Structures are given as C-alpha cells and as structure tokens.
Short mmCIF file of N, CA and C in Angstrom, two decimals:
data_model
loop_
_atom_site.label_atom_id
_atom_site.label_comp_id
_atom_site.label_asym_id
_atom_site.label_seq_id
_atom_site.Cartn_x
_atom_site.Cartn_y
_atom_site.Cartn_z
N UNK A 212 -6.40 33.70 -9.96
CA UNK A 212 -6.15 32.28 -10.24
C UNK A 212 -5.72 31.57 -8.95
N UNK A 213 -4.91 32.14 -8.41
CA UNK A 213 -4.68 31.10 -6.94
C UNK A 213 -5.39 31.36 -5.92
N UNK A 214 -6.60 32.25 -5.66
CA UNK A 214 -8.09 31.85 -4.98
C UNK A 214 -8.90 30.49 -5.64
N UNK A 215 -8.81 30.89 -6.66
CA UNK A 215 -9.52 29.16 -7.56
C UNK A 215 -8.69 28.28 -7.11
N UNK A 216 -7.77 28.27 -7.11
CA UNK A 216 -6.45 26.93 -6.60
C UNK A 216 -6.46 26.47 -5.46
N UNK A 217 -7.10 27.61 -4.52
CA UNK A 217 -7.13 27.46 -3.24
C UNK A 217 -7.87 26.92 -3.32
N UNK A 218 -9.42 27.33 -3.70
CA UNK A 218 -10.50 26.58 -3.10
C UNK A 218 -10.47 24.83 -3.74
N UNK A 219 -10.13 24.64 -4.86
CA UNK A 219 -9.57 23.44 -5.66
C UNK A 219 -9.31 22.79 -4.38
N UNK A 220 -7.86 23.19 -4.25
CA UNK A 220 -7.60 22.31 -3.02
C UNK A 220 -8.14 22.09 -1.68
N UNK A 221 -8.97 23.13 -1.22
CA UNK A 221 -9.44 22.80 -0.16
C UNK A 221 -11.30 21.80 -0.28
N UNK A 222 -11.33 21.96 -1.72
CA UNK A 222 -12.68 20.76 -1.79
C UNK A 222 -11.92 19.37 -1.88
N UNK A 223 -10.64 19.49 -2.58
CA UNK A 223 -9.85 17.97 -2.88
C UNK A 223 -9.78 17.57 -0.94
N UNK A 224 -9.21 18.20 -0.32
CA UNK A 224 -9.03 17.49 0.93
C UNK A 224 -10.03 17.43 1.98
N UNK A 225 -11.30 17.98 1.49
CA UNK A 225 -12.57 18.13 2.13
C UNK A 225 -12.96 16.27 1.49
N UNK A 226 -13.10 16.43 -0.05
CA UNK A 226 -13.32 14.72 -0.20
C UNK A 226 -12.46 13.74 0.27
N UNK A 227 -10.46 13.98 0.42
CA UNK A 227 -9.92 12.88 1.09
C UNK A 227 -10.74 12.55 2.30
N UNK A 228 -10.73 13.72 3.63
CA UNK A 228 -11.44 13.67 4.42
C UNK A 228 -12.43 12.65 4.56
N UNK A 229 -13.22 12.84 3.84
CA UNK A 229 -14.56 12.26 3.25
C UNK A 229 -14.04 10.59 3.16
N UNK A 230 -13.50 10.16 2.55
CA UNK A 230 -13.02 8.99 1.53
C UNK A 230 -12.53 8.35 2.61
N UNK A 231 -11.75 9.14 3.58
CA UNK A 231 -10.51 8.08 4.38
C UNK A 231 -11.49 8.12 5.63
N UNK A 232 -13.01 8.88 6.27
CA UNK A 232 -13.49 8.64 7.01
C UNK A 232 -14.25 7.77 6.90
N UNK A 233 -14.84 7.28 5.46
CA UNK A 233 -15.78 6.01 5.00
C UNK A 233 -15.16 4.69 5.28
N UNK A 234 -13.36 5.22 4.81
CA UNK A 234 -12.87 3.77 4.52
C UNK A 234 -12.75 3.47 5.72
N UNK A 235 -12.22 3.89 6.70
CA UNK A 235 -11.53 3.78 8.20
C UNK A 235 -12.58 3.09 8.43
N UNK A 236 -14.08 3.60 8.43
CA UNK A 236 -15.31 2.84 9.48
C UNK A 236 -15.72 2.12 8.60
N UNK A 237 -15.25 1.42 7.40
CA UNK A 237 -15.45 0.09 6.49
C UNK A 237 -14.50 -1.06 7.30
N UNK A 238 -13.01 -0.38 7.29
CA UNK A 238 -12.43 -1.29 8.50
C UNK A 238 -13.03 -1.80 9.82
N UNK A 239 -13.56 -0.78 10.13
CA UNK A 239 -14.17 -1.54 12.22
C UNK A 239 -14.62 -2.08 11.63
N UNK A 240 -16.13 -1.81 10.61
CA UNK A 240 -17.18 -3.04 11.12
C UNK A 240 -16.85 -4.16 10.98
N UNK A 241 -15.59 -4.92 9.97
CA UNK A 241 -15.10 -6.27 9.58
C UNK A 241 -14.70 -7.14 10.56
#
C-alpha cells in the first residue's frame, strides 16, 4: 500500500508541476 501512495503522490506533483508551469507562462505572455 505505500508503493501505491508513493506513486499517487509522485503523479499528483508531476501534474502540480504541470499546472504551475502552464500557469506561470499564461502570466509572461499578458
């Protein structure tokens, strides 16, 4: 169970990643 937890969490901060690198370069181009 906490290999599943692990990987859980490491896709959750693979999408923050994801999310806060879209938003950041939504900021420049404005």
């Amino acid at each position: 169970i906490n290999e599943q937890i692990r990987v859980i969490m490491e896709l959750a901060n693979r999408i923050k990643n994801v999310v806060f690198g879209t938003f950041s370069s939504f900021f420049t181009q404005i």
